[in-house]
Tab-separated table of C-alpha atoms in Angstrom:
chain	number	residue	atom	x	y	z
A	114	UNK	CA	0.000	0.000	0.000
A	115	UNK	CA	2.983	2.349	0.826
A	116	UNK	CA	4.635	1.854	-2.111
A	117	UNK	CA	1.379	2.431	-4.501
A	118	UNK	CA	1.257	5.220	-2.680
A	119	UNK	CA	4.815	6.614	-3.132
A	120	UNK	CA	4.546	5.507	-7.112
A	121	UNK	CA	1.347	8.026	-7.144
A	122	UNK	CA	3.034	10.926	-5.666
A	123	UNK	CA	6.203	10.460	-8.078
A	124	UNK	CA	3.509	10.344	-10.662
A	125	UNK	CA	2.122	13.305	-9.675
A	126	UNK	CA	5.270	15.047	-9.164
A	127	UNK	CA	6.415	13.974	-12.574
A	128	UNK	CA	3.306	15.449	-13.942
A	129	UNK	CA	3.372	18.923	-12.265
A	130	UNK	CA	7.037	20.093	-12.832
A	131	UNK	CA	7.490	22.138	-15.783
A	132	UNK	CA	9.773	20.394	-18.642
A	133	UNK	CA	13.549	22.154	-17.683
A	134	UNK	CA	12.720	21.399	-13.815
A	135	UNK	CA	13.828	18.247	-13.904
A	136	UNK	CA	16.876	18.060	-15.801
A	137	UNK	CA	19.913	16.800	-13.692
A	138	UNK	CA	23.399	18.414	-14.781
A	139	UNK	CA	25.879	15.216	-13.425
A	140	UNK	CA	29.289	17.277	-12.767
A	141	UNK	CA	32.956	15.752	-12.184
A	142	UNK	CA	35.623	18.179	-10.675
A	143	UNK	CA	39.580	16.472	-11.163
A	144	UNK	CA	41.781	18.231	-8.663
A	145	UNK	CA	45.420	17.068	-8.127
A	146	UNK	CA	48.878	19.100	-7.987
A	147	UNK	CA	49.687	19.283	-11.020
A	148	UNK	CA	46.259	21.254	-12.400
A	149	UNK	CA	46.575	24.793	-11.301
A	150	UNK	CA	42.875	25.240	-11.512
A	151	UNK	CA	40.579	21.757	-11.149
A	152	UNK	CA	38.962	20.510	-14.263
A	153	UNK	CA	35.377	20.956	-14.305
A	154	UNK	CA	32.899	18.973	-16.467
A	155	UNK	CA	29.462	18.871	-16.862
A	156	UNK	CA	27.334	16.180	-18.666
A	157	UNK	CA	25.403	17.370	-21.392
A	158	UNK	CA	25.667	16.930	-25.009
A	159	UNK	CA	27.574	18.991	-27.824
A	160	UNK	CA	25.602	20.462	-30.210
A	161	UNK	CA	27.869	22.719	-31.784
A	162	UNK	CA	31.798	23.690	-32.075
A	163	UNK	CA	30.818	26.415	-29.519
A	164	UNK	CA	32.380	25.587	-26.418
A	165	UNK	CA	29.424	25.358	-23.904
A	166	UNK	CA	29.622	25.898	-20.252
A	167	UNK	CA	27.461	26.185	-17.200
A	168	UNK	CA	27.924	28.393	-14.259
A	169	UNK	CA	27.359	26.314	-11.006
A	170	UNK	CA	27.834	27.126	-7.492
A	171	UNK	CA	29.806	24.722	-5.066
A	172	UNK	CA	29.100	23.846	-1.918
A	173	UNK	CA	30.626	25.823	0.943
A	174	UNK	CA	32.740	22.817	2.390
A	175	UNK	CA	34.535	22.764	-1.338
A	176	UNK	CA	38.196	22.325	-1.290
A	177	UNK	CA	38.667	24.929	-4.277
A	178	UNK	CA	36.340	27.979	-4.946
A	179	UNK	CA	34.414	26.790	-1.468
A	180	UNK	CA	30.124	28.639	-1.913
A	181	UNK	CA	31.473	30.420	-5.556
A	182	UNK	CA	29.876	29.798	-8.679
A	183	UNK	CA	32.140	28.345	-11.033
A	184	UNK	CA	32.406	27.844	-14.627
A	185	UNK	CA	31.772	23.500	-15.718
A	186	UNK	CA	32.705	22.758	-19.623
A	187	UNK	CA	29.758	20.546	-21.258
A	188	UNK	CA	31.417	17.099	-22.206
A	189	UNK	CA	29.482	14.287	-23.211
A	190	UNK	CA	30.575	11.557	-20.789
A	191	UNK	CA	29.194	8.449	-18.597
A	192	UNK	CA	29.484	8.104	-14.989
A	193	UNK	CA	27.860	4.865	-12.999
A	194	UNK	CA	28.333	5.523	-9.044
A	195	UNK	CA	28.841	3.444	-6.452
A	196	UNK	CA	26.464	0.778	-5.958
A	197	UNK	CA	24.346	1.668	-2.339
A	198	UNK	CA	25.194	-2.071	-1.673
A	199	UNK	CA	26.340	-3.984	1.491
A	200	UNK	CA	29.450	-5.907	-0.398
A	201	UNK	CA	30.128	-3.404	-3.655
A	202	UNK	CA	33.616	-2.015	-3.780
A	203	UNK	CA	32.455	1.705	-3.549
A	204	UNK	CA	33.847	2.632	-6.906
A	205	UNK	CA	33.059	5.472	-9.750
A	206	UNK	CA	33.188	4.218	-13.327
A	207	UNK	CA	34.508	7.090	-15.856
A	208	UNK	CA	33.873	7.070	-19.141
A	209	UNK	CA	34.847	10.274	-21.537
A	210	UNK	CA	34.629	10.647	-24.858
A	211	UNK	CA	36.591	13.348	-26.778
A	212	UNK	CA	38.038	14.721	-24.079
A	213	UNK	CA	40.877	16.856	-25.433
A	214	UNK	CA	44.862	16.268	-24.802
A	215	UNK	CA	44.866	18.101	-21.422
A	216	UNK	CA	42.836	16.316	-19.375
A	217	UNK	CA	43.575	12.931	-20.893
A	218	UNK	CA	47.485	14.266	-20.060
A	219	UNK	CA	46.908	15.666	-16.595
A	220	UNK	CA	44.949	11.914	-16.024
A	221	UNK	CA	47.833	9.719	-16.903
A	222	UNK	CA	50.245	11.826	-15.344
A	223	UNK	CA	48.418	12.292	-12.098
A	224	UNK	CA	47.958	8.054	-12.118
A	225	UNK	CA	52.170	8.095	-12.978
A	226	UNK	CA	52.641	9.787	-9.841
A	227	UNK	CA	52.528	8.425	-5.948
A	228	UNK	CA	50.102	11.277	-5.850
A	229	UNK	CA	46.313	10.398	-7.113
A	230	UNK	CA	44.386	12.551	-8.772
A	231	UNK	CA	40.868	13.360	-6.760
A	232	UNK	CA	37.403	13.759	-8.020
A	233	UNK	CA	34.333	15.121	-7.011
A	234	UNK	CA	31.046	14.044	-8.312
A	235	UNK	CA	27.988	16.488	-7.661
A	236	UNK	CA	24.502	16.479	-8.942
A	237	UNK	CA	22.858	19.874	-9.636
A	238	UNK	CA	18.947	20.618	-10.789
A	239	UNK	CA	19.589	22.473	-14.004
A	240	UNK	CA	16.824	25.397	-12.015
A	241	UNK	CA	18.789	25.739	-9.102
A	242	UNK	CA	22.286	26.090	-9.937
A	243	UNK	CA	23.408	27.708	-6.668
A	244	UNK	CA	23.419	24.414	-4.874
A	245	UNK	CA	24.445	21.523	-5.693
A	246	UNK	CA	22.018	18.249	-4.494
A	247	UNK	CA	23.960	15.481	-3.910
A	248	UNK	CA	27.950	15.729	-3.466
A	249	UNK	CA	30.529	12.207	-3.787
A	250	UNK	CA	34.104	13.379	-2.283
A	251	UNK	CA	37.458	11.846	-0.952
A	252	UNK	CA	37.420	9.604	-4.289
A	253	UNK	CA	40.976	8.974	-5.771
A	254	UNK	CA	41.070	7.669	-9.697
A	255	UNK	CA	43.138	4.203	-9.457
A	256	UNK	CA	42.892	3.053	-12.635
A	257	UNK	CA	42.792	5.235	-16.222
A	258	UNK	CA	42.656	3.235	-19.475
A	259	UNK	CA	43.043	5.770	-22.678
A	260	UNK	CA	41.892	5.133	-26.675
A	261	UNK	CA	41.384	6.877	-29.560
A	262	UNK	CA	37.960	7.869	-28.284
A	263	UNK	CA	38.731	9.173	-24.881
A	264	UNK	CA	39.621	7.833	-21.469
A	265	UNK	CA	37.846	5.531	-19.012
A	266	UNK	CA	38.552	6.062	-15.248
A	267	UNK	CA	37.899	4.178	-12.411
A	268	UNK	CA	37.631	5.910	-9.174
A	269	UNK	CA	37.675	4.355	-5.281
A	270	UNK	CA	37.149	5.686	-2.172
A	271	UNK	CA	39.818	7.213	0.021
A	272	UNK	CA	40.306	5.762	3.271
A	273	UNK	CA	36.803	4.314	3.320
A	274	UNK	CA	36.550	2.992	6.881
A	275	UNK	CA	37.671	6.400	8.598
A	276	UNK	CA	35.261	8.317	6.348
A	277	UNK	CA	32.328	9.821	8.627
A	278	UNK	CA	29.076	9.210	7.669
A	279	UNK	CA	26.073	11.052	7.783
A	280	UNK	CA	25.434	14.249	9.485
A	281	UNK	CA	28.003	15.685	12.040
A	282	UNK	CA	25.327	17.529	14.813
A	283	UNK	CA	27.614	19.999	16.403
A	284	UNK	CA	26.139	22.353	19.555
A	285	UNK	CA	26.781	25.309	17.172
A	286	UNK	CA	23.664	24.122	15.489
A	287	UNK	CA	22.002	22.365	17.377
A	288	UNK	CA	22.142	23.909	20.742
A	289	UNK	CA	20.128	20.920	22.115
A	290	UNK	CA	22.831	18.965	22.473
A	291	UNK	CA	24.926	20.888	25.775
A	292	UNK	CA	23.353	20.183	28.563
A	293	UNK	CA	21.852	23.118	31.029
A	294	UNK	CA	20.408	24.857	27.888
């Protein structure tokens, strides 16, 4: 019964929103040494030889650019995250298509190095570019694979087990939490 009524309300929801409110921009940020800015990319096609971008605002907690809005270059590209599954391995899958020399470079350099190359994975509503609505950090690319075609990428957690999860309640926000208040 819950679920019938769950698949109504998505339903509805579907039906309501108007036909750009729904679109989801997928966004990968590369940051490592040797970049001196990170490489930004947003999925969405390429229509034209026009190079197309998309100004985006990151999330305050951002390593680079923390709460400003920041340009993303539209690449056509794949991403399948990790599975929300008790026994997956917690791995990104990367797949780029004409990606250009300098990323492909940067990539294969950053994997040459001790150093890994980071990447952030954030979901943005194409309406409501000042926040971002779901945010994948602390994920180091192990294992890059380049063609003629682009590069494929394959991207692991760092440091899984001392990762925190969920929300961190602090008695800044929530004064609830100290005693005597």
């Amino acid at each position: 019964m819950a679920d019938n009524l769950m698949d109504l309300a998505i339903a509805e929801a579907y039906a309501s929103c108007q036909v750009d409110d729904g679109v989801i921009l997928y966004t990968l940020e590369f940051l490592h040494s040797t970049l001196e800015q990170p490489g930004r990319i947003v999925r969405w096609p390429v229509t034209s030889n026009e190079l197309e971008k998309f100004s985006l605002c990151l999330e305050p907690e951002a390593p680079i650019n923390p709460g400003e809005y920041v340009d993303f270059v539209a690449v056509p590209f794949e991403v399948t995250v990790p599975a929300q599954e008790e026994n997956a391995p917690g791995e990104f899958r990367i797949k780029i298509e004409n990606v250009g020399h300098v990323l492909t470079d940067t990539l294969i350099a950053a994997v040459r190095q001790r150093e890994p190359a980071r990447i952030i994975f954030r979901e943005y509503l194409k309406m409501m570019p000042e926040q971002p609505q779901l945010v994948y950090t602390d994920f180091s690319i192990a294992k890059v694979t380049v063609n003629n075609n682009g590069i494929e990428a394959t991207a692991s957690m760092i440091d899984w087990l001392l990762r925190p999860y969920g929300k961190i309640y602090t008695p800044t926000e929530f004064p609830g939490l100290v005693r005597g208040r």
